[in-house]
Amino acid sequence: MAARNAGTELELGWISKVYVNPPAVVRHAEQIQKWRTVKGNWQMAAEGQSDRMASDMEVHLKQRCGIECLHVEKMAPTDIHGYMLNVSGDQTVNAAWLLKAVTCIDLTTLSGDDTPSNVHRLCFKAKHPIREDLLKAMDMHDKGITVAAVCVYPARVTDAVNALKAAGCDIPVASVAAGFPSGQTPLETKLAEIKLAVQYGAREIDIVISRSLVLSGQWEGLYEEIRQCREACGEAHMKTILATGELGSLANVYKASMIAMMAGSDFIKTSTGKEVENATLPVGVVMMRAIKEFYWQTGFKVGFKPAGGIRTAKEAITWLMLVKEELGVEWLKPELFRLGASSLLEDIEKQIFHHVTGSYALPHDLAMA
């Protein structure tokens, strides 16, 4: 993880005159979506689209986003754990983007029917996210490609810690806590749950805020709640879930983001994944602008984690591009960017299978994520 955010005193002046222009934010998010592509020239031609379209898209991406890793021979050596992919030609290196996304995933299971066995299986997949022969084809089999963390309920933390220890890897276990997902739990209970999760071995804690404090404008109360949760986390890094789909407005999203960072959050996270509306690009733009402002004001870099509804490789790449556009390449690493997902890895592995073999994976070709 990156250096901890020490937080600040509550500065209501930072949020007192906030105004967010929703149409402008939505337009910007729509532009980002138009830039995305996970198809190489050879795929696009196969679908009847011209190579010129792919070339124009690549030029546009490089000019607008400064992305130089779209061609293998131009990929910066720091893009994927400091190693270059061993493929040739002018194929768009979507594999580089996809492997980058894999290393930023918090592989998650948050179901009522979670058992030790399915948590163990999840941990094995966390250590081996992409089939070994596919990584060998790209000369990435010995580069330590794993997901960023495994995320479970507090009751399953011990199972995950033991499974990862048995597998001989140092992937951290993250635990949701503090009344997840509703936040409708007394503060004393939230703090006790956090402490138990840390005691069980969680190195990262994903807390959820009380949305009522935002909706009623109780910023001092929100600050104090998050500050106490941070204190209860101890050495464990804290991600603060804002549940943005239930905050009422983008202005509230910005204000809650700033308060969470003032209170010492190491990450701010969009959603629990249980709301009707989860991670959306407009919300991401607003939260990243808050992160940038907080960095300018304090010098502390706070991470960003979109979660909920991110299921496809296209969506993952779009989020990577948005982070690059808003925060810069410094944030494109697991210490400052995570993708909360349970089914995303399966689609990414399918895309990499297609990239390596030129054919689409059958149900039996890939282990389920």
mmCIF file of C-alpha atoms in Angstrom:
data_model
loop_
_atom_site.group_PDB
_atom_site.id
_atom_site.type_symbol
_atom_site.label_atom_id
_atom_site.label_comp_id
_atom_site.label_asym_id
_atom_site.label_seq_id
_atom_site.Cartn_x
_atom_site.Cartn_y
_atom_site.Cartn_z
ATOM 1 C CA MET A 1 0.000 0.000 0.000
ATOM 2 C CA ALA A 2 1.000 3.642 -0.413
ATOM 3 C CA ALA A 3 1.971 5.816 2.541
ATOM 4 C CA ARG A 4 -0.932 6.355 4.907
ATOM 5 C CA ASN A 5 -3.164 9.384 4.670
ATOM 6 C CA ALA A 6 -2.730 11.038 8.070
ATOM 7 C CA GLY A 7 -5.915 13.029 7.623
ATOM 8 C CA THR A 8 -6.521 16.624 8.662
ATOM 9 C CA GLU A 9 -8.650 18.629 11.026
ATOM 10 C CA LEU A 10 -12.219 19.083 9.814
ATOM 11 C CA GLU A 11 -12.212 21.966 7.321
ATOM 12 C CA LEU A 12 -15.810 22.728 6.403
ATOM 13 C CA GLY A 13 -14.624 25.673 4.324
ATOM 14 C CA TRP A 14 -13.383 23.175 1.731
ATOM 15 C CA ILE A 15 -16.924 21.986 1.025
ATOM 16 C CA SER A 16 -19.133 24.952 1.985
ATOM 17 C CA LYS A 17 -19.313 26.441 -1.525
ATOM 18 C CA VAL A 18 -19.041 23.322 -3.637
ATOM 19 C CA TYR A 19 -20.975 23.307 -6.899
ATOM 20 C CA VAL A 20 -21.030 20.382 -9.328
ATOM 21 C CA ASN A 21 -22.314 20.816 -12.883
ATOM 22 C CA PRO A 22 -23.979 17.426 -13.545
ATOM 23 C CA PRO A 23 -24.456 17.832 -17.329
ATOM 24 C CA ALA A 24 -20.770 18.725 -17.768
ATOM 25 C CA VAL A 25 -19.684 15.776 -15.633
ATOM 26 C CA VAL A 26 -21.898 13.400 -17.600
ATOM 27 C CA ARG A 27 -20.585 14.725 -20.940
ATOM 28 C CA HIS A 28 -16.991 14.219 -19.787
ATOM 29 C CA ALA A 29 -17.783 10.660 -18.677
ATOM 30 C CA GLU A 30 -19.407 9.934 -22.043
ATOM 31 C CA GLN A 31 -16.256 11.111 -23.837
ATOM 32 C CA ILE A 32 -14.167 8.685 -21.802
ATOM 33 C CA GLN A 33 -16.500 5.847 -22.788
ATOM 34 C CA LYS A 34 -16.032 6.678 -26.475
ATOM 35 C CA TRP A 35 -12.255 6.324 -26.139
ATOM 36 C CA ARG A 36 -12.341 2.804 -24.832
ATOM 37 C CA THR A 37 -11.473 -0.241 -26.933
ATOM 38 C CA VAL A 38 -10.314 -3.746 -26.113
ATOM 39 C CA LYS A 39 -10.188 -4.875 -29.720
ATOM 40 C CA GLY A 40 -6.999 -5.139 -31.714
ATOM 41 C CA ASN A 41 -6.838 -4.233 -35.395
ATOM 42 C CA TRP A 42 -7.067 -7.887 -36.360
ATOM 43 C CA GLN A 43 -10.282 -8.320 -34.350
ATOM 44 C CA MET A 44 -11.889 -5.168 -35.736
ATOM 45 C CA ALA A 45 -11.107 -6.145 -39.325
ATOM 46 C CA ALA A 46 -12.657 -9.548 -38.699
ATOM 47 C CA GLU A 47 -15.842 -7.789 -37.694
ATOM 48 C CA GLY A 48 -15.932 -5.760 -40.917
ATOM 49 C CA GLN A 49 -14.456 -2.562 -39.477
ATOM 50 C CA SER A 50 -11.531 -0.861 -41.115
ATOM 51 C CA ASP A 51 -7.950 -0.910 -39.883
ATOM 52 C CA ARG A 52 -8.037 2.858 -40.352
ATOM 53 C CA MET A 53 -10.627 3.151 -37.602
ATOM 54 C CA ALA A 54 -8.400 1.250 -35.193
ATOM 55 C CA SER A 55 -5.375 3.359 -36.164
ATOM 56 C CA ASP A 56 -7.316 6.594 -35.694
ATOM 57 C CA MET A 57 -8.511 5.420 -32.297
ATOM 58 C CA GLU A 58 -4.954 4.635 -31.195
ATOM 59 C CA VAL A 59 -3.688 8.050 -32.342
ATOM 60 C CA HIS A 60 -6.566 9.759 -30.558
ATOM 61 C CA LEU A 61 -5.875 7.859 -27.338
ATOM 62 C CA LYS A 62 -2.195 8.754 -27.409
ATOM 63 C CA GLN A 63 -2.841 12.419 -28.147
ATOM 64 C CA ARG A 64 -5.687 12.825 -25.672
ATOM 65 C CA CYS A 65 -4.608 10.503 -22.841
ATOM 66 C CA GLY A 66 -0.862 10.222 -23.317
ATOM 67 C CA ILE A 67 -1.203 6.444 -23.448
ATOM 68 C CA GLU A 68 1.896 4.989 -25.042
ATOM 69 C CA CYS A 69 1.319 1.336 -24.147
ATOM 70 C CA LEU A 70 -1.138 0.576 -26.931
ATOM 71 C CA HIS A 71 1.604 -0.949 -29.092
ATOM 72 C CA VAL A 72 3.851 -3.586 -27.586
ATOM 73 C CA GLU A 73 7.077 -2.037 -28.800
ATOM 74 C CA LYS A 74 6.109 1.301 -27.208
ATOM 75 C CA MET A 75 4.808 -0.023 -23.891
ATOM 76 C CA ALA A 76 6.464 1.685 -20.929
ATOM 77 C CA PRO A 77 8.471 -0.844 -18.880
ATOM 78 C CA THR A 78 6.602 0.054 -15.706
ATOM 79 C CA ASP A 79 3.152 -0.756 -17.061
ATOM 80 C CA ILE A 80 2.962 -4.401 -15.958
ATOM 81 C CA HIS A 81 5.191 -5.040 -12.957
ATOM 82 C CA GLY A 82 8.107 -3.551 -14.913
ATOM 83 C CA TYR A 83 8.058 -6.202 -17.649
ATOM 84 C CA MET A 84 7.211 -6.125 -21.344
ATOM 85 C CA LEU A 85 4.875 -8.535 -23.034
ATOM 86 C CA ASN A 86 6.455 -10.974 -25.470
ATOM 87 C CA VAL A 87 4.181 -10.498 -28.469
ATOM 88 C CA SER A 88 4.929 -9.003 -31.853
ATOM 89 C CA GLY A 89 3.449 -6.904 -34.592
ATOM 90 C CA ASP A 90 1.098 -3.933 -34.484
ATOM 91 C CA GLN A 91 -1.611 -5.642 -32.456
ATOM 92 C CA THR A 92 -3.129 -3.309 -29.930
ATOM 93 C CA VAL A 93 -1.781 -4.344 -26.569
ATOM 94 C CA ASN A 94 -5.066 -4.694 -24.808
ATOM 95 C CA ALA A 95 -3.422 -7.574 -22.957
ATOM 96 C CA ALA A 96 -1.213 -5.012 -21.199
ATOM 97 C CA TRP A 97 -4.265 -3.076 -20.063
ATOM 98 C CA LEU A 98 -6.026 -6.252 -19.018
ATOM 99 C CA LEU A 99 -3.111 -7.587 -16.983
ATOM 100 C CA LYS A 100 -2.827 -4.183 -15.337
ATOM 101 C CA ALA A 101 -6.511 -4.438 -14.434
ATOM 102 C CA VAL A 102 -5.978 -7.923 -12.965
ATOM 103 C CA THR A 103 -3.291 -6.621 -10.613
ATOM 104 C CA CYS A 104 -5.727 -3.972 -9.330
ATOM 105 C CA ILE A 105 -8.690 -6.284 -8.625
ATOM 106 C CA ASP A 106 -10.018 -6.864 -5.120
ATOM 107 C CA LEU A 107 -11.375 -10.352 -5.833
ATOM 108 C CA THR A 108 -14.562 -10.457 -3.831
ATOM 109 C CA THR A 109 -17.165 -12.826 -2.466
ATOM 110 C CA LEU A 110 -19.854 -11.276 -0.278
ATOM 111 C CA SER A 111 -22.686 -13.779 -0.357
ATOM 112 C CA GLY A 112 -24.829 -15.116 2.424
ATOM 113 C CA ASP A 113 -23.905 -18.667 1.414
ATOM 114 C CA ASP A 114 -20.116 -18.196 1.508
ATOM 115 C CA THR A 115 -18.340 -21.217 2.985
ATOM 116 C CA PRO A 116 -14.699 -22.051 3.780
ATOM 117 C CA SER A 117 -14.491 -24.132 0.606
ATOM 118 C CA ASN A 118 -15.568 -21.410 -1.814
ATOM 119 C CA VAL A 119 -13.321 -18.888 -0.021
ATOM 120 C CA HIS A 120 -10.387 -21.300 -0.453
ATOM 121 C CA ARG A 121 -11.217 -21.601 -4.129
ATOM 122 C CA LEU A 122 -11.367 -17.812 -4.457
ATOM 123 C CA CYS A 123 -7.938 -17.521 -2.824
ATOM 124 C CA PHE A 124 -6.452 -20.045 -5.252
ATOM 125 C CA LYS A 125 -7.857 -18.000 -8.131
ATOM 126 C CA ALA A 126 -6.422 -14.848 -6.537
ATOM 127 C CA LYS A 127 -2.931 -16.346 -6.720
ATOM 128 C CA HIS A 128 -3.475 -17.787 -10.232
ATOM 129 C CA PRO A 129 -5.833 -15.283 -11.886
ATOM 130 C CA ILE A 130 -4.831 -16.138 -15.465
ATOM 131 C CA ARG A 131 -4.199 -19.621 -16.841
ATOM 132 C CA GLU A 132 -0.482 -20.450 -16.739
ATOM 133 C CA ASP A 133 -0.095 -21.314 -20.426
ATOM 134 C CA LEU A 134 -1.679 -18.017 -21.451
ATOM 135 C CA LEU A 135 0.827 -16.113 -19.327
ATOM 136 C CA LYS A 136 3.664 -18.185 -20.791
ATOM 137 C CA ALA A 137 2.565 -17.233 -24.287
ATOM 138 C CA MET A 138 3.089 -13.596 -23.287
ATOM 139 C CA ASP A 139 6.273 -14.329 -21.301
ATOM 140 C CA MET A 140 4.516 -13.196 -18.112
ATOM 141 C CA HIS A 141 4.321 -16.535 -16.275
ATOM 142 C CA ASP A 142 7.142 -15.729 -13.870
ATOM 143 C CA LYS A 143 6.305 -12.093 -13.180
ATOM 144 C CA GLY A 144 4.088 -12.628 -10.140
ATOM 145 C CA ILE A 145 0.768 -11.600 -11.665
ATOM 146 C CA THR A 146 -1.851 -11.833 -8.898
ATOM 147 C CA VAL A 147 -4.891 -9.853 -7.877
ATOM 148 C CA ALA A 148 -4.438 -7.000 -5.393
ATOM 149 C CA ALA A 149 -6.479 -8.460 -2.517
ATOM 150 C CA VAL A 150 -9.185 -10.916 -1.537
ATOM 151 C CA CYS A 151 -12.281 -9.313 -0.010
ATOM 152 C CA VAL A 152 -14.687 -11.236 2.263
ATOM 153 C CA TYR A 153 -17.008 -10.802 5.240
ATOM 154 C CA PRO A 154 -15.376 -10.683 8.717
ATOM 155 C CA ALA A 155 -16.546 -14.225 9.488
ATOM 156 C CA ARG A 156 -14.566 -15.539 6.494
ATOM 157 C CA VAL A 157 -11.343 -13.575 7.100
ATOM 158 C CA THR A 158 -9.636 -16.429 8.950
ATOM 159 C CA ASP A 159 -10.508 -18.854 6.133
ATOM 160 C CA ALA A 160 -8.996 -16.496 3.565
ATOM 161 C CA VAL A 161 -5.871 -15.787 5.626
ATOM 162 C CA ASN A 162 -5.236 -19.504 6.138
ATOM 163 C CA ALA A 163 -5.852 -20.359 2.479
ATOM 164 C CA LEU A 164 -3.467 -17.681 1.223
ATOM 165 C CA LYS A 165 -0.855 -18.668 3.776
ATOM 166 C CA ALA A 166 -1.124 -22.301 2.666
ATOM 167 C CA ALA A 167 -0.727 -21.159 -0.927
ATOM 168 C CA GLY A 168 2.509 -19.404 -0.007
ATOM 169 C CA CYS A 169 1.516 -15.923 -1.150
ATOM 170 C CA ASP A 170 1.316 -12.534 0.526
ATOM 171 C CA ILE A 171 -1.927 -11.271 -1.017
ATOM 172 C CA PRO A 172 -3.684 -9.168 1.645
ATOM 173 C CA VAL A 173 -7.138 -10.030 2.918
ATOM 174 C CA ALA A 174 -9.655 -7.201 2.957
ATOM 175 C CA SER A 175 -12.815 -7.339 5.017
ATOM 176 C CA VAL A 176 -15.981 -5.326 4.765
ATOM 177 C CA ALA A 177 -17.107 -3.999 8.138
ATOM 178 C CA ALA A 178 -18.908 -1.215 10.010
ATOM 179 C CA GLY A 179 -22.430 -2.395 9.295
ATOM 180 C CA PHE A 180 -21.914 -3.382 5.669
ATOM 181 C CA PRO A 181 -23.856 -2.882 3.456
ATOM 182 C CA SER A 182 -26.539 -0.618 4.964
ATOM 183 C CA GLY A 183 -24.483 1.189 7.605
ATOM 184 C CA GLN A 184 -27.534 1.073 9.861
ATOM 185 C CA THR A 185 -25.587 -0.163 12.864
ATOM 186 C CA PRO A 186 -24.667 1.634 16.105
ATOM 187 C CA LEU A 187 -21.171 3.096 16.022
ATOM 188 C CA GLU A 188 -20.039 0.934 18.936
ATOM 189 C CA THR A 189 -20.966 -2.185 16.979
ATOM 190 C CA LYS A 190 -19.209 -0.893 13.874
ATOM 191 C CA LEU A 191 -15.996 -0.302 15.796
ATOM 192 C CA ALA A 192 -16.155 -3.730 17.424
ATOM 193 C CA GLU A 193 -16.645 -5.397 14.030
ATOM 194 C CA ILE A 194 -13.640 -3.562 12.580
ATOM 195 C CA LYS A 195 -11.436 -4.598 15.489
ATOM 196 C CA LEU A 196 -12.522 -8.227 15.167
ATOM 197 C CA ALA A 197 -11.763 -8.273 11.430
ATOM 198 C CA VAL A 198 -8.291 -6.870 12.099
ATOM 199 C CA GLN A 199 -7.790 -9.396 14.905
ATOM 200 C CA TYR A 200 -8.709 -12.205 12.490
ATOM 201 C CA GLY A 201 -5.971 -11.076 10.116
ATOM 202 C CA ALA A 202 -7.520 -8.534 7.732
ATOM 203 C CA ARG A 203 -4.927 -6.045 6.479
ATOM 204 C CA GLU A 204 -7.477 -3.857 4.731
ATOM 205 C CA ILE A 205 -10.902 -2.796 5.986
ATOM 206 C CA ASP A 206 -13.720 -1.576 3.738
ATOM 207 C CA ILE A 207 -16.042 0.427 5.969
ATOM 208 C CA VAL A 208 -19.389 1.876 4.938
ATOM 209 C CA ILE A 209 -20.629 5.290 6.024
ATOM 210 C CA SER A 210 -24.001 6.220 7.488
ATOM 211 C CA ARG A 211 -25.740 7.785 4.499
ATOM 212 C CA SER A 212 -28.179 9.600 6.776
ATOM 213 C CA LEU A 213 -25.347 11.818 8.012
ATOM 214 C CA VAL A 214 -24.705 12.989 4.444
ATOM 215 C CA LEU A 215 -28.349 13.431 3.514
ATOM 216 C CA SER A 216 -28.975 15.539 6.630
ATOM 217 C CA GLY A 217 -25.765 17.541 6.260
ATOM 218 C CA GLN A 218 -24.221 16.331 9.519
ATOM 219 C CA TRP A 219 -20.642 16.701 8.322
ATOM 220 C CA GLU A 220 -19.130 16.895 11.807
ATOM 221 C CA GLY A 221 -20.865 13.636 12.714
ATOM 222 C CA LEU A 222 -19.661 11.960 9.504
ATOM 223 C CA TYR A 223 -16.095 13.118 10.094
ATOM 224 C CA GLU A 224 -16.102 11.806 13.666
ATOM 225 C CA GLU A 225 -17.592 8.445 12.677
ATOM 226 C CA ILE A 226 -14.976 7.857 9.982
ATOM 227 C CA ARG A 227 -12.174 9.117 12.224
ATOM 228 C CA GLN A 228 -13.099 6.600 14.911
ATOM 229 C CA CYS A 229 -13.289 3.824 12.326
ATOM 230 C CA ARG A 230 -9.807 4.757 11.125
ATOM 231 C CA GLU A 231 -8.547 4.584 14.700
ATOM 232 C CA ALA A 232 -10.133 1.139 15.145
ATOM 233 C CA CYS A 233 -8.365 -0.089 11.971
ATOM 234 C CA GLY A 234 -4.962 0.431 13.547
ATOM 235 C CA GLU A 235 -2.313 -0.568 11.006
ATOM 236 C CA ALA A 236 -4.894 -1.944 8.572
ATOM 237 C CA HIS A 237 -5.553 0.343 5.617
ATOM 238 C CA MET A 238 -9.078 1.717 5.467
ATOM 239 C CA LYS A 239 -11.263 2.065 2.382
ATOM 240 C CA THR A 240 -14.372 4.176 2.966
ATOM 241 C CA ILE A 241 -17.460 3.168 0.979
ATOM 242 C CA LEU A 242 -19.647 6.187 0.228
ATOM 243 C CA ALA A 243 -22.577 4.273 -1.317
ATOM 244 C CA THR A 244 -22.831 7.074 -3.866
ATOM 245 C CA GLY A 245 -26.087 5.826 -5.372
ATOM 246 C CA GLU A 246 -27.816 6.726 -2.108
ATOM 247 C CA LEU A 247 -26.289 10.168 -1.477
ATOM 248 C CA GLY A 248 -28.799 12.170 -3.481
ATOM 249 C CA SER A 249 -26.509 14.376 -5.592
ATOM 250 C CA LEU A 250 -23.043 14.670 -7.090
ATOM 251 C CA ALA A 251 -22.378 17.619 -4.776
ATOM 252 C CA ASN A 252 -22.971 15.318 -1.806
ATOM 253 C CA VAL A 253 -20.617 12.776 -3.363
ATOM 254 C CA TYR A 254 -17.878 15.415 -3.522
ATOM 255 C CA LYS A 255 -18.492 16.607 0.034
ATOM 256 C CA ALA A 256 -18.588 13.078 1.465
ATOM 257 C CA SER A 257 -15.371 12.265 -0.412
ATOM 258 C CA MET A 258 -13.585 15.258 1.107
ATOM 259 C CA ILE A 259 -14.849 14.527 4.629
ATOM 260 C CA ALA A 260 -13.763 10.876 4.336
ATOM 261 C CA MET A 261 -10.260 11.914 3.303
ATOM 262 C CA MET A 262 -10.018 14.543 6.046
ATOM 263 C CA ALA A 263 -10.902 11.795 8.540
ATOM 264 C CA GLY A 264 -7.968 9.657 7.360
ATOM 265 C CA SER A 265 -9.335 7.283 4.714
ATOM 266 C CA ASP A 266 -6.612 5.567 2.686
ATOM 267 C CA PHE A 267 -9.084 4.915 -0.162
ATOM 268 C CA ILE A 268 -12.508 6.206 -1.047
ATOM 269 C CA LYS A 269 -14.815 3.670 -2.683
ATOM 270 C CA THR A 270 -17.964 4.209 -4.713
ATOM 271 C CA SER A 271 -20.356 1.506 -3.601
ATOM 272 C CA THR A 272 -21.068 -1.634 -1.632
ATOM 273 C CA GLY A 273 -22.248 -3.425 -4.766
ATOM 274 C CA LYS A 274 -25.608 -3.933 -3.069
ATOM 275 C CA GLU A 275 -27.227 -0.621 -4.054
ATOM 276 C CA VAL A 276 -29.541 -0.154 -7.030
ATOM 277 C CA GLU A 277 -26.959 2.201 -8.576
ATOM 278 C CA ASN A 278 -23.316 1.319 -8.047
ATOM 279 C CA ALA A 279 -20.108 2.556 -9.714
ATOM 280 C CA THR A 280 -20.805 5.057 -12.497
ATOM 281 C CA LEU A 281 -18.321 7.140 -14.458
ATOM 282 C CA PRO A 282 -19.832 10.539 -13.503
ATOM 283 C CA VAL A 283 -19.495 9.625 -9.835
ATOM 284 C CA GLY A 284 -15.934 8.491 -10.539
ATOM 285 C CA VAL A 285 -15.095 11.851 -12.115
ATOM 286 C CA VAL A 286 -16.396 13.743 -9.067
ATOM 287 C CA MET A 287 -14.595 11.516 -6.559
ATOM 288 C CA MET A 288 -11.323 11.756 -8.481
ATOM 289 C CA ARG A 289 -11.588 15.543 -8.625
ATOM 290 C CA ALA A 290 -11.989 15.473 -4.827
ATOM 291 C CA ILE A 291 -8.909 13.230 -4.526
ATOM 292 C CA LYS A 292 -6.932 15.634 -6.687
ATOM 293 C CA GLU A 293 -8.048 18.652 -4.625
ATOM 294 C CA PHE A 294 -7.185 16.892 -1.368
ATOM 295 C CA TYR A 295 -3.742 16.034 -2.725
ATOM 296 C CA TRP A 296 -3.140 19.653 -3.716
ATOM 297 C CA GLN A 297 -4.233 20.850 -0.277
ATOM 298 C CA THR A 298 -2.384 18.295 1.873
ATOM 299 C CA GLY A 299 0.176 16.361 -0.183
ATOM 300 C CA PHE A 300 -1.514 13.048 0.761
ATOM 301 C CA LYS A 301 -2.367 10.633 -2.052
ATOM 302 C CA VAL A 302 -5.660 8.843 -1.431
ATOM 303 C CA GLY A 303 -6.636 5.784 -3.441
ATOM 304 C CA PHE A 304 -9.800 5.261 -5.471
ATOM 305 C CA LYS A 305 -11.894 2.119 -5.761
ATOM 306 C CA PRO A 306 -14.937 1.766 -8.021
ATOM 307 C CA ALA A 307 -17.044 -1.246 -7.069
ATOM 308 C CA GLY A 308 -20.344 -2.786 -8.048
ATOM 309 C CA GLY A 309 -21.506 -3.682 -11.549
ATOM 310 C CA ILE A 310 -18.021 -3.820 -13.126
ATOM 311 C CA ARG A 311 -18.263 -7.094 -15.015
ATOM 312 C CA THR A 312 -16.499 -6.739 -18.367
ATOM 313 C CA ALA A 313 -12.992 -6.092 -19.611
ATOM 314 C CA LYS A 314 -14.282 -3.053 -21.517
ATOM 315 C CA GLU A 315 -15.580 -1.519 -18.315
ATOM 316 C CA ALA A 316 -12.325 -2.207 -16.476
ATOM 317 C CA ILE A 317 -10.271 -0.518 -19.208
ATOM 318 C CA THR A 318 -12.629 2.459 -19.184
ATOM 319 C CA TRP A 319 -11.999 2.914 -15.462
ATOM 320 C CA LEU A 320 -8.240 2.649 -16.010
ATOM 321 C CA MET A 321 -8.444 5.311 -18.694
ATOM 322 C CA LEU A 322 -10.517 7.584 -16.474
ATOM 323 C CA VAL A 323 -7.973 7.301 -13.665
ATOM 324 C CA LYS A 324 -5.167 8.059 -16.148
ATOM 325 C CA GLU A 325 -7.062 11.091 -17.434
ATOM 326 C CA GLU A 326 -8.065 12.511 -14.036
ATOM 327 C CA LEU A 327 -5.245 11.521 -11.670
ATOM 328 C CA GLY A 328 -2.328 10.473 -13.864
ATOM 329 C CA VAL A 329 -0.187 7.365 -14.173
ATOM 330 C CA GLU A 330 0.896 7.625 -10.524
ATOM 331 C CA TRP A 331 -2.518 6.282 -9.526
ATOM 332 C CA LEU A 332 -2.446 3.333 -11.947
ATOM 333 C CA LYS A 333 -1.095 0.855 -9.408
ATOM 334 C CA PRO A 334 -2.685 -1.331 -6.726
ATOM 335 C CA GLU A 335 -1.458 0.967 -3.955
ATOM 336 C CA LEU A 336 -3.766 3.731 -5.231
ATOM 337 C CA PHE A 337 -6.344 2.077 -7.486
ATOM 338 C CA ARG A 338 -8.539 -0.966 -6.999
ATOM 339 C CA LEU A 339 -11.431 -2.531 -8.865
ATOM 340 C CA GLY A 340 -14.000 -4.160 -6.621
ATOM 341 C CA ALA A 341 -15.377 -7.115 -8.532
ATOM 342 C CA SER A 342 -16.525 -10.705 -8.273
ATOM 343 C CA SER A 343 -17.136 -11.670 -11.925
ATOM 344 C CA LEU A 344 -14.808 -9.261 -13.779
ATOM 345 C CA LEU A 345 -11.809 -11.587 -13.714
ATOM 346 C CA GLU A 346 -13.654 -14.255 -15.698
ATOM 347 C CA ASP A 347 -14.269 -11.873 -18.611
ATOM 348 C CA ILE A 348 -10.704 -10.546 -18.545
ATOM 349 C CA GLU A 349 -9.332 -14.094 -18.729
ATOM 350 C CA LYS A 350 -11.618 -14.791 -21.706
ATOM 351 C CA GLN A 351 -10.298 -11.711 -23.489
ATOM 352 C CA ILE A 352 -6.683 -12.749 -22.845
ATOM 353 C CA PHE A 353 -7.484 -16.270 -24.079
ATOM 354 C CA HIS A 354 -8.794 -14.712 -27.299
ATOM 355 C CA HIS A 355 -5.737 -12.467 -27.558
ATOM 356 C CA VAL A 356 -3.350 -15.432 -27.282
ATOM 357 C CA THR A 357 -5.218 -18.104 -29.238
ATOM 358 C CA GLY A 358 -7.358 -16.119 -31.679
ATOM 359 C CA SER A 359 -10.404 -18.145 -30.667
ATOM 360 C CA TYR A 360 -13.057 -17.744 -28.012
ATOM 361 C CA ALA A 361 -12.912 -19.818 -24.823
ATOM 362 C CA LEU A 362 -15.381 -22.637 -24.354
ATOM 363 C CA PRO A 363 -16.966 -23.100 -20.904
ATOM 364 C CA HIS A 364 -14.482 -25.834 -19.963
ATOM 365 C CA ASP A 365 -11.377 -23.889 -21.103
ATOM 366 C CA LEU A 366 -11.107 -21.563 -18.117
ATOM 367 C CA ALA A 367 -11.480 -22.112 -14.411
ATOM 368 C CA MET A 368 -14.320 -20.049 -12.993
ATOM 369 C CA ALA A 369 -13.206 -16.863 -11.230
#
